[in-house]
CSV table of C-alpha atoms in Angstrom, one decimal:
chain,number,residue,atom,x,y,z
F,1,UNK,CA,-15.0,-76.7,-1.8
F,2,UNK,CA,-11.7,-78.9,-0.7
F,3,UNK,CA,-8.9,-78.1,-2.2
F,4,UNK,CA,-7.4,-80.7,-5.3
F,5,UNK,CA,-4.3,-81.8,-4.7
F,6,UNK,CA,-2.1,-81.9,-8.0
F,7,UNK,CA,0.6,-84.6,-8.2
F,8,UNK,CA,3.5,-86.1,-9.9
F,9,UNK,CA,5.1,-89.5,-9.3
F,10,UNK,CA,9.0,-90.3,-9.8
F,11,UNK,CA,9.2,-94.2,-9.5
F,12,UNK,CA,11.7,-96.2,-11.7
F,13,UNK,CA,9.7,-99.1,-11.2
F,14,UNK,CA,6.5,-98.7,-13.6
F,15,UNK,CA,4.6,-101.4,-11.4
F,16,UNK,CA,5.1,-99.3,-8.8
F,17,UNK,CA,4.2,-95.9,-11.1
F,18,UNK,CA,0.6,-98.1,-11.8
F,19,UNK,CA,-0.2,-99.1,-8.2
F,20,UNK,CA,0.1,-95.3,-7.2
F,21,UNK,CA,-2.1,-94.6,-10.7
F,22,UNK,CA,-4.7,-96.9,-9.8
F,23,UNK,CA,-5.1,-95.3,-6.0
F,24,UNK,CA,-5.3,-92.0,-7.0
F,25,UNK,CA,-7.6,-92.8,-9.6
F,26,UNK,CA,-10.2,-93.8,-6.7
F,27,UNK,CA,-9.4,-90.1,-4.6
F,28,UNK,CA,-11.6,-87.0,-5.5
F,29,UNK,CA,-9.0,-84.9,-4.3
F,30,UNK,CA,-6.2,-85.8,-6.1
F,31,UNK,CA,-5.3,-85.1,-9.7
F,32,UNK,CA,-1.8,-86.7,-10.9
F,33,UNK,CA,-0.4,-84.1,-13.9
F,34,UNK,CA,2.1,-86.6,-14.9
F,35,UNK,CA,4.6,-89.2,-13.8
F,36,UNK,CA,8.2,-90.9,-14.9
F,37,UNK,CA,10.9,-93.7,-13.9
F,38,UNK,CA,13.9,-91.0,-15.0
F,39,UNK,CA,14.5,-88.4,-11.8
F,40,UNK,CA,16.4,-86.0,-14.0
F,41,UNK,CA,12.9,-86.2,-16.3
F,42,UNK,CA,10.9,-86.1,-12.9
F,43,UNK,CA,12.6,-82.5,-12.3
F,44,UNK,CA,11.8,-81.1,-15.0
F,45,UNK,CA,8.0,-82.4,-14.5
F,46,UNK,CA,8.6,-80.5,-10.8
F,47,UNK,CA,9.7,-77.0,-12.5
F,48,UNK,CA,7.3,-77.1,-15.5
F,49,UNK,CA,3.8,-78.3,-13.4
F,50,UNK,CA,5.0,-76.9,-9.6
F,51,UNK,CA,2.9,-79.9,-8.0
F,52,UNK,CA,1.5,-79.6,-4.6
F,53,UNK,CA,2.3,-83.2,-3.7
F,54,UNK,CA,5.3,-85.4,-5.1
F,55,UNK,CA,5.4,-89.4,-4.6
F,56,UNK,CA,9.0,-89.8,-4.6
F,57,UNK,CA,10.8,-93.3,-4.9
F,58,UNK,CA,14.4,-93.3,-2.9
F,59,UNK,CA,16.1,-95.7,-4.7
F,60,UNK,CA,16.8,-94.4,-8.0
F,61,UNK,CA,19.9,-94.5,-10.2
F,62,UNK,CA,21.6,-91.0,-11.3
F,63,UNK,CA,19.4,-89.3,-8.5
F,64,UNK,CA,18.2,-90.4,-5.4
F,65,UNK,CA,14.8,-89.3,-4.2
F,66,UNK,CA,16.9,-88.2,-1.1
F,67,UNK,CA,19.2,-85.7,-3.5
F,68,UNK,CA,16.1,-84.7,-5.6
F,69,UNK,CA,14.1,-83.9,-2.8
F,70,UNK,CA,17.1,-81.3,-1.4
F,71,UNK,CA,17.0,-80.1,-5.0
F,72,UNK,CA,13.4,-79.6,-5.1
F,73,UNK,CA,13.4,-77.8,-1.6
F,74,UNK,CA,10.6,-76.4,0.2
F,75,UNK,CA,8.6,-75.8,-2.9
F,76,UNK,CA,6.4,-79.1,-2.7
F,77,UNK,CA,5.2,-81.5,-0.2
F,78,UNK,CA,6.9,-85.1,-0.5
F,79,UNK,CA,5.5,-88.5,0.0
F,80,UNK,CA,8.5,-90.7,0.0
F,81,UNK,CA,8.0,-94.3,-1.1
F,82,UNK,CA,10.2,-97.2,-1.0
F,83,UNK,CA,10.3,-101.1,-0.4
F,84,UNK,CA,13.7,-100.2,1.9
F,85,UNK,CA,12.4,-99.3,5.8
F,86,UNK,CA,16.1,-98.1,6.5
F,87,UNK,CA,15.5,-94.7,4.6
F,88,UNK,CA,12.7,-93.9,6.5
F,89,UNK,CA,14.8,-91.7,9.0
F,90,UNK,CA,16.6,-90.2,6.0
F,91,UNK,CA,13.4,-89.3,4.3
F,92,UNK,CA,12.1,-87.8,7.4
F,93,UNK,CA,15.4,-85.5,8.1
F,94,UNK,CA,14.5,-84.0,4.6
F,95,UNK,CA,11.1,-82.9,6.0
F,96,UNK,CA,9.0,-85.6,3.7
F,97,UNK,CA,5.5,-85.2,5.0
F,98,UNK,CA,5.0,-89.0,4.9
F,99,UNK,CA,7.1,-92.3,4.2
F,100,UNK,CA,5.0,-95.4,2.7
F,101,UNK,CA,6.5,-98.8,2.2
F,102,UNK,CA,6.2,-100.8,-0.4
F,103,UNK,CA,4.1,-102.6,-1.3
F,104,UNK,CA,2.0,-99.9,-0.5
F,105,UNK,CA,-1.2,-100.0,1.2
F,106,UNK,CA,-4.7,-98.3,0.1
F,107,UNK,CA,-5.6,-97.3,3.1
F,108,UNK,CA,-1.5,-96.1,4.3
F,109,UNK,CA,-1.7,-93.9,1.4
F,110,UNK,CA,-5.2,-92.2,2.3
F,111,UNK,CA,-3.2,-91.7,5.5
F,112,UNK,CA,-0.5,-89.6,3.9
F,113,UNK,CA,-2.7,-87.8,2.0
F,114,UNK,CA,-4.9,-86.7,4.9
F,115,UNK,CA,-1.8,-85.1,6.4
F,116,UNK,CA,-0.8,-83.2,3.4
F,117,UNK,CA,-4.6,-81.8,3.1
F,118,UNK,CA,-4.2,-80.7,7.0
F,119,UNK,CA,-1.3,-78.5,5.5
F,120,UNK,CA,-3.4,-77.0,3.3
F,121,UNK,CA,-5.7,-77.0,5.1
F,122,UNK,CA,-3.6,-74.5,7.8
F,123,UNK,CA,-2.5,-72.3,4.8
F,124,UNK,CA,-6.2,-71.6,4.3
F,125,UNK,CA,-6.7,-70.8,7.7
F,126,UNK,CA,-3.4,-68.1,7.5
F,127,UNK,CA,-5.0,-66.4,4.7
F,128,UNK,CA,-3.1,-63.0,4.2
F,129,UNK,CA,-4.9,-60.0,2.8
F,130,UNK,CA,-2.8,-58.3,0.8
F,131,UNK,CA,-2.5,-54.6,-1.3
F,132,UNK,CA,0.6,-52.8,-3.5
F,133,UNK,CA,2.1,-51.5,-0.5
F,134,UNK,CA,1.2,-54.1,2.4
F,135,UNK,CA,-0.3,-56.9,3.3
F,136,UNK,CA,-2.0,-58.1,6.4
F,137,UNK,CA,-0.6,-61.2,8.6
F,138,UNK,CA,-2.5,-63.5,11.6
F,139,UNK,CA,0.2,-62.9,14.5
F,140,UNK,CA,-2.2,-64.3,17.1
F,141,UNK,CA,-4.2,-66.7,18.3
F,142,UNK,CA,-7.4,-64.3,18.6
F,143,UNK,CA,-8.1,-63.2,14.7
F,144,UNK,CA,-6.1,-60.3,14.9
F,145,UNK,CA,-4.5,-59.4,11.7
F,146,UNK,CA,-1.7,-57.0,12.1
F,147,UNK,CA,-0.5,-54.6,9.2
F,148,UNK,CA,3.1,-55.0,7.4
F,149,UNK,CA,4.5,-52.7,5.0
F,150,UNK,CA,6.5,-54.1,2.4
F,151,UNK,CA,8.9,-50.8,2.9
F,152,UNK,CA,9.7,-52.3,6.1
F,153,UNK,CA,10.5,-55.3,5.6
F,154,UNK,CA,14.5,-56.5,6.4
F,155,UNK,CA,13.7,-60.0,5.9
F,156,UNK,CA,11.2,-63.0,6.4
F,157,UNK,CA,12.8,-66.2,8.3
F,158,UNK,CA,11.1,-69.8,8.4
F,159,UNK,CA,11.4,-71.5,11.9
F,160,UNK,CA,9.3,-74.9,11.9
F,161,UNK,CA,5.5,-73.8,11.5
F,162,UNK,CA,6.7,-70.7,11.8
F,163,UNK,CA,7.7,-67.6,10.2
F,164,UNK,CA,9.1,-63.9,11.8
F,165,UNK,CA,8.8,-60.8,9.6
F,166,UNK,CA,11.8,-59.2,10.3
F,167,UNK,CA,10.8,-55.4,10.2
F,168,UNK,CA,13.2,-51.8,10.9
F,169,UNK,CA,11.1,-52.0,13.9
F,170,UNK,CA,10.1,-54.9,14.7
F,171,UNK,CA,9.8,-59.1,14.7
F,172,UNK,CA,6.5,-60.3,14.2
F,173,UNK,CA,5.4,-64.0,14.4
F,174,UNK,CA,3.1,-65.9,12.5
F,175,UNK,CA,1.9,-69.0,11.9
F,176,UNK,CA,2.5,-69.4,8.1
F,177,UNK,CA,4.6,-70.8,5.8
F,178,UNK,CA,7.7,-69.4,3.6
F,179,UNK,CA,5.7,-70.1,0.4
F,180,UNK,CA,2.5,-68.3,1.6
F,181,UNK,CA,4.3,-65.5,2.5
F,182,UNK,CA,6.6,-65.1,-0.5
F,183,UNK,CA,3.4,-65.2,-2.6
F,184,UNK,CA,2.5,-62.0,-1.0
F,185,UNK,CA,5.7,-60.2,-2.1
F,186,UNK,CA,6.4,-58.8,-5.1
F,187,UNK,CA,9.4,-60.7,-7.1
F,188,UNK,CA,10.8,-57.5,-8.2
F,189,UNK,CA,11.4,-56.4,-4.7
F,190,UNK,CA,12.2,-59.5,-2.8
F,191,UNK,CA,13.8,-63.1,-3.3
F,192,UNK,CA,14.2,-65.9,-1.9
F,193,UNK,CA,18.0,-66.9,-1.0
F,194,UNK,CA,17.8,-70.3,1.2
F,195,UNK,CA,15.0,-72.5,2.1
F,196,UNK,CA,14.7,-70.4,5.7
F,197,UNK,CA,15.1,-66.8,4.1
F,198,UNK,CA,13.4,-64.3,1.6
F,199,UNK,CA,15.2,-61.1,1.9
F,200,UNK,CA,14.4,-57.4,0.5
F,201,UNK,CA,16.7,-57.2,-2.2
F,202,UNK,CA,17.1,-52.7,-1.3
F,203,UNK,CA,18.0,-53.6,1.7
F,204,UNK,CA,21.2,-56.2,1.3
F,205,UNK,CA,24.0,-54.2,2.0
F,206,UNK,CA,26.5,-56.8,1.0
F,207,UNK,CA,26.9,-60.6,0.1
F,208,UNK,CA,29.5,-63.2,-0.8
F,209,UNK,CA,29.2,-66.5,-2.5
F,210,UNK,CA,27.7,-68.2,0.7
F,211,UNK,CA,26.3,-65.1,2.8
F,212,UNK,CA,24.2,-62.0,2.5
F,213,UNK,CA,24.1,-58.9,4.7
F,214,UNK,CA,21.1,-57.1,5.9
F,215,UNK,CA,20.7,-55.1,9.1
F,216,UNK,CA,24.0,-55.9,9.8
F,217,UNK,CA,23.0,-59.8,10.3
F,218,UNK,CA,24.6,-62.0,7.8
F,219,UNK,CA,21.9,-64.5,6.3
F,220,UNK,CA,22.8,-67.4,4.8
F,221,UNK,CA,23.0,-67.8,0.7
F,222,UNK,CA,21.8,-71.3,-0.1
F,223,UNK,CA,23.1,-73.2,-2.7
F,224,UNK,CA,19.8,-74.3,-4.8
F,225,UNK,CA,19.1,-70.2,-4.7
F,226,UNK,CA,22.4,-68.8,-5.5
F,227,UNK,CA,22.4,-68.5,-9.0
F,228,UNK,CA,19.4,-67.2,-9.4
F,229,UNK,CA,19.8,-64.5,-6.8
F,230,UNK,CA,23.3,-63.2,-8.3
F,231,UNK,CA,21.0,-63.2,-11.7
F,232,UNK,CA,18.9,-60.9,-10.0
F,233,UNK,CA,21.6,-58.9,-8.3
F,234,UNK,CA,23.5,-58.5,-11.0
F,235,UNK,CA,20.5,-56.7,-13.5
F,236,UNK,CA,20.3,-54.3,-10.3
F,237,UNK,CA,23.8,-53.0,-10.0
F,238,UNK,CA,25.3,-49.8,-11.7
């Protein structure tokens, strides 16, 4: 059965809010949770639902879509809309899966859609198999699935479709995502600490306001994440 993709919009034009209402209306394999013309509201909306999809206007006062989409991070996939083509190149840098100009298009935004379902679509195919203690990961192109012990585990680094398990012995390489993998951690034991990076939080051996140390590699501490990993340090020290 295909996946439903849940969504929010952030518009500050409600004509705009209803055009993208009416379309997804018509697609099986969407589902919109809720939508807003504030930004700051439209956060909130993103922490309280966690969408898989967000149709994000760029020109918005208080917030741009640009700046809420570097708050919101890797955590959701963006389609960015606007009726300005200049921002297109922005939107893109921010890695927005999509870019539709108003006034949008039916059949544009079916096109958008379709490349956010062949995301999903990979995660499925990346499936980890997971137990307390480990979990198995695709590191190949021939269905092998190797096993990784979350004892051994340094750190986990994002590179494009990437990610490398940074082990005590090892690097392995999979084609995954950040989120997939973090989902396969336990939160006591690891955390997240810049869009790239979830590190083992036993084995930091020490951190600043804008690095952390593990293995003797220094890792860098992302702003969005900082609080929430000193938070977490902090309940942990003596």
């Amino acid at each position: 059965m295909a996946k439903i993709i849940k969504c929010i919009i952030i518009d500050d034009e409600p004509p705009a809010i209803k055009v993208l209402e009416t379309f997804i209306g018509k697609m099986k394999d969407l589902e919109l949770l809720a939508s807003s013309t504030d930004a700051l509201e439209g956060l909130e909306l993103i922490k309280k639902h966690k969408p898989d999809l967000v149709f994000l206007d760029i020109q918005m006062p208080e917030l741009t879509g640009i700046q809420l989409s570097k708050i919101i991070g890797d955590s959701t996939n963006i389609i960015f809309t606007t009726a300005y083509a200049q921002f297109a190149v922005e939107g893109f840098q921010v890695n927005a899966v999509d870019y539709l100009l108003k006034p949008i298009a039916f059949p544009r935004l079916i096109e958008a859609v379709e490349k956010v379902k062949k995301k999903f679509s990979s995660e499925i195919s990346t499936e980890i198999v997971k137990s307390e203690d480990y979990f198995f990961v695709k590191t190949d192109g021939k269905n092998r699935f190797q096993k990784v012990k979350l004892d051994d585990i340094l750190y986990a680094e994002s590179i494009k479709n990437y990610v490398v398990i940074h082990t005590k012995n090892e690097q392995l390489v999979t084609y995954n995502t950040l989120k997939k993998i973090q989902q396969s951690l336990p939160e006591d034991q690891f955390i997240k600490i810049h869009k790239s990076y979830i590190v083992a939080l036993n084995k930091i051996e020490k951190t600043d306001t804008s690095e952390v140390w593990i293995n003797g590699k220094n890792l860098p501490l992302g702003d969005t994440y900082r609080a929430e990993f000193f938070k977490k340090i902090n309940t942990k020290k003596l």
